[in-house]
Structure formats: C-alpha cells, structure tokens
PDB file of C-alpha atoms in Angstrom:
ATOM      1  CA  MET A  14     -27.076  19.672  -5.554  1.00 76.00           C
ATOM      2  CA  GLN A  15     -28.135  16.444  -4.215  1.00 84.00           C
ATOM      3  CA  GLY A  16     -26.484  14.979  -7.200  1.00 86.00           C
ATOM      4  CA  PHE A  17     -23.170  16.197  -6.736  1.00 87.00           C
ATOM      5  CA  ALA A  18     -22.995  15.591  -2.737  1.00 85.00           C
ATOM      6  CA  GLY A  19     -23.713  11.833  -3.864  1.00 88.00           C
ATOM      7  CA  PHE A  20     -20.936  11.920  -6.486  1.00 91.00           C
ATOM      8  CA  MET A  21     -18.453  13.726  -3.861  1.00 89.00           C
ATOM      9  CA  TRP A  22     -19.599  11.205  -1.013  1.00 89.00           C
ATOM     10  CA  LEU A  23     -19.182   8.376  -3.733  1.00 92.00           C
ATOM     11  CA  LEU A  24     -15.444  10.357  -4.220  1.00 91.00           C
ATOM     12  CA  SER A  25     -14.732  10.029  -0.579  1.00 92.00           C
ATOM     13  CA  ILE A  26     -15.481   6.430   0.066  1.00 94.00           C
ATOM     14  CA  ALA A  27     -13.459   5.585  -3.314  1.00 94.00           C
ATOM     15  CA  LEU A  28     -10.293   7.896  -1.608  1.00 94.00           C
ATOM     16  CA  ILE A  29     -10.763   5.461   1.538  1.00 94.00           C
ATOM     17  CA  LEU A  30     -10.642   2.337   0.146  1.00 95.00           C
ATOM     18  CA  PHE A  31      -7.536   3.404  -2.129  1.00 96.00           C
ATOM     19  CA  SER A  32      -5.520   4.431   0.918  1.00 96.00           C
ATOM     20  CA  GLY A  33      -6.912   1.923   2.697  1.00 96.00           C
ATOM     21  CA  PHE A  34      -5.524  -0.734   0.667  1.00 96.00           C
ATOM     22  CA  ALA A  35      -2.179   1.038  -0.133  1.00 96.00           C
ATOM     23  CA  LEU A  36      -1.644   0.762   3.433  1.00 96.00           C
ATOM     24  CA  ILE A  37      -2.535  -2.744   3.778  1.00 96.00           C
ATOM     25  CA  ASP A  38      -0.028  -3.560   0.801  1.00 95.00           C
ATOM     26  CA  ALA A  39       2.811  -1.560   1.945  1.00 94.00           C
ATOM     27  CA  ALA A  40       2.023  -3.399   5.819  1.00 94.00           C
ATOM     28  CA  THR A  41       2.262  -6.941   3.747  1.00 93.00           C
ATOM     29  CA  ARG A  42       5.583  -6.110   2.436  1.00 91.00           C
ATOM     30  CA  ARG A  43       8.878  -7.207   3.870  1.00 90.00           C
ATOM     31  CA  GLU A  44      11.555  -4.702   5.780  1.00 90.00           C
ATOM     32  CA  ASP A  45      14.214  -5.310   4.004  1.00 88.00           C
ATOM     33  CA  ALA A  46      12.592  -4.981   0.449  1.00 89.00           C
ATOM     34  CA  TYR A  47      11.952  -1.547   0.789  1.00 91.00           C
ATOM     35  CA  ARG A  48      15.987  -0.901   1.227  1.00 88.00           C
ATOM     36  CA  ALA A  49      16.703  -3.356  -1.446  1.00 88.00           C
ATOM     37  CA  ALA A  50      14.771  -1.466  -3.553  1.00 88.00           C
ATOM     38  CA  ASP A  51      16.295   1.820  -2.249  1.00 88.00           C
ATOM     39  CA  LYS A  52      13.004   3.288  -1.094  1.00 89.00           C
ATOM     40  CA  LYS A  53      12.214   4.830   2.012  1.00 91.00           C
ATOM     41  CA  THR A  54      11.670   2.739   4.985  1.00 92.00           C
ATOM     42  CA  LYS A  55       8.763   0.687   5.785  1.00 93.00           C
ATOM     43  CA  PRO A  56       8.117   2.284   8.674  1.00 94.00           C
ATOM     44  CA  PHE A  57       7.862   5.614   6.733  1.00 95.00           C
ATOM     45  CA  TRP A  58       5.397   4.321   4.256  1.00 95.00           C
ATOM     46  CA  LEU A  59       3.405   3.253   7.360  1.00 96.00           C
ATOM     47  CA  ILE A  60       2.829   6.067   8.795  1.00 96.00           C
ATOM     48  CA  ILE A  61       2.609   8.361   5.731  1.00 96.00           C
ATOM     49  CA  LEU A  62      -0.151   5.784   4.498  1.00 96.00           C
ATOM     50  CA  GLY A  63      -1.744   5.569   7.936  1.00 96.00           C
ATOM     51  CA  LEU A  64      -1.859   9.009   7.952  1.00 96.00           C
ATOM     52  CA  ALA A  65      -3.341   9.588   4.655  1.00 95.00           C
ATOM     53  CA  PHE A  66      -6.160   7.168   5.521  1.00 96.00           C
ATOM     54  CA  VAL A  67      -6.876   8.658   9.044  1.00 95.00           C
ATOM     55  CA  VAL A  68      -7.238  11.826   7.023  1.00 94.00           C
ATOM     56  CA  ASN A  69      -9.497  10.628   4.610  1.00 92.00           C
ATOM     57  CA  LEU A  70     -11.801   9.482   7.018  1.00 92.00           C
ATOM     58  CA  ILE A  71     -11.700  12.574   9.249  1.00 92.00           C
ATOM     59  CA  PHE A  72     -11.778  15.363   7.051  1.00 89.00           C
ATOM     60  CA  ASN A  73     -14.016  16.063   3.781  1.00 83.00           C
ATOM     61  CA  ILE A  74     -12.647  15.784   0.251  1.00 82.00           C
ATOM     62  CA  LEU A  75     -12.777  19.478  -0.704  1.00 80.00           C
ATOM     63  CA  SER A  76     -10.281  20.450   2.085  1.00 84.00           C
ATOM     64  CA  PHE A  77      -6.601  20.476   1.601  1.00 88.00           C
ATOM     65  CA  LEU A  78      -5.379  17.546   3.592  1.00 90.00           C
ATOM     66  CA  PRO A  79      -7.150  14.348   1.282  1.00 91.00           C
ATOM     67  CA  ILE A  80      -5.738  15.966  -1.886  1.00 92.00           C
ATOM     68  CA  ILE A  81      -2.130  15.669   0.043  1.00 93.00           C
ATOM     69  CA  GLY A  82      -2.867  12.351   0.984  1.00 93.00           C
ATOM     70  CA  LEU A  83      -3.698  11.079  -2.177  1.00 93.00           C
ATOM     71  CA  ILE A  84      -0.862  12.364  -3.436  1.00 95.00           C
ATOM     72  CA  ALA A  85       1.370  10.154  -1.085  1.00 95.00           C
ATOM     73  CA  THR A  86      -0.849   7.389  -1.928  1.00 96.00           C
ATOM     74  CA  ILE A  87      -0.151   7.733  -5.631  1.00 96.00           C
ATOM     75  CA  VAL A  88       3.523   8.098  -4.861  1.00 95.00           C
ATOM     76  CA  TYR A  89       3.389   5.142  -3.042  1.00 95.00           C
ATOM     77  CA  MET A  90       1.399   3.118  -5.657  1.00 95.00           C
ATOM     78  CA  VAL A  91       3.311   4.608  -8.785  1.00 95.00           C
ATOM     79  CA  ASP A  92       6.482   4.306  -7.752  1.00 94.00           C
ATOM     80  CA  VAL A  93       7.353   2.228  -4.168  1.00 93.00           C
ATOM     81  CA  ARG A  94       4.760  -0.550  -4.931  1.00 93.00           C
ATOM     82  CA  PRO A  95       6.112  -1.964  -8.618  1.00 92.00           C
ATOM     83  CA  ALA A  96       9.634  -1.469  -7.182  1.00 91.00           C
ATOM     84  CA  LEU A  97       8.947  -3.745  -4.490  1.00 90.00           C
ATOM     85  CA  ARG A  98       7.092  -6.079  -6.784  1.00 89.00           C
ATOM     86  CA  GLY A  99       9.974  -6.204  -9.021  1.00 86.00           C
ATOM     87  CA  LEU A 100      12.152  -7.834  -6.250  1.00 84.00           C
ATOM     88  CA  PRO A 101      12.133 -11.564  -6.168  1.00 81.00           C
ATOM     89  CA  GLY A 102       9.482 -12.954  -4.291  1.00 72.00           C
ATOM     90  CA  GLY A 103       7.660  -9.522  -4.746  1.00 68.00           C
ATOM     91  CA  GLY A 104       8.633  -7.975  -1.589  1.00 66.00           C
ATOM     92  CA  ARG A 105       6.017  -9.800   0.354  1.00 69.00           C
ATOM     93  CA  SER A 106       7.067 -12.433   3.143  1.00 60.00           C
ATOM     94  CA  ASN A 107       8.585 -15.690   2.160  1.00 56.00           C
ATOM     95  CA  ARG A 108       6.131 -18.139   2.873  1.00 55.00           C
ATOM     96  CA  GLY A 109       7.733 -20.833   0.983  1.00 51.00           C
ATOM     97  CA  SER A 110       7.045 -22.857  -2.126  1.00 54.00           C
ATOM     98  CA  SER A 111       4.198 -25.450  -2.356  1.00 54.00           C
ATOM     99  CA  SER A 112       6.873 -28.285  -2.800  1.00 54.00           C
ATOM    100  CA  ASP A 113       8.902 -27.451   0.352  1.00 57.00           C
ATOM    101  CA  GLY A 114       8.446 -30.191   2.719  1.00 57.00           C
ATOM    102  CA  PRO A 115       9.323 -30.009   6.431  1.00 60.00           C
ATOM    103  CA  TYR A 116      13.243 -29.999   5.532  1.00 61.00           C
ATOM    104  CA  GLY A 117      13.526 -27.692   2.667  1.00 60.00           C
ATOM    105  CA  PRO A 118      12.318 -27.665  -0.619  1.00 62.00           C
ATOM    106  CA  TRP A 119      11.381 -31.015  -2.459  1.00 62.00           C
ATOM    107  CA  ASN A 120      13.829 -31.763  -5.444  1.00 61.00           C
ATOM    108  CA  GLY A 121      12.453 -35.158  -6.788  1.00 59.00           C
ATOM    109  CA  ASN A 122      15.433 -37.392  -5.576  1.00 57.00           C
ATOM    110  CA  ARG A 123      17.784 -35.359  -7.933  1.00 56.00           C
TER     111      ARG A 123
END
C-alpha cells in the first residue's frame, strides 16, 4: 500500500508541474495571438489553467476535479499551444532580433 501512495504522490506532483507549465506558457503568449489562431481569448485560458493548477494543489488526484483540470491542460497543450506556436514569432512577445539596433533592424548598409 505504501508503494501505491508513493506512486500517487509522484503522479500528483507531475500533474501540478504539468498544469503549472501550461499556465506559465499561456501567460507568456501575446493576447492577439489567441485571436489570430482562432482560439479562445488569453484571459479565458489563464482562468481555466489557473483553476486547474489550484485544483491540482488542493485536491487529491483520485477526486473528480483534478481529472477535469488535466483534460483542460491537455486540450491547451495539444490544441491551443501548437496553433500559437505556428504563428510568426511563435505567439510570444516581439522582443526584436539580435541584429536590431536602437533605431530598427540593422541591414548591413543595403
């Protein structure tokens, strides 16, 4: 029985890390990328993934709510995240290129 409890604890930790990663990933994407990918809005996904993260922290893995949170996290990771990454810039904040100067991109005097 102790081995099963240890396995469930590890599974619970993995689920918390998975939902936390999805929440951080959703938070770092641009707002307009969600609309461009024809997905729900950024606040929608932040609320859903935030609730999934909190539920995974509070409830036991064998209860019903963490399973719903896991499904929401899987939907984000399998459907929304690849659509956002497929956009130019990967749906992340545009921080510029490494060749950008203070007044725009450097083009080598072309």
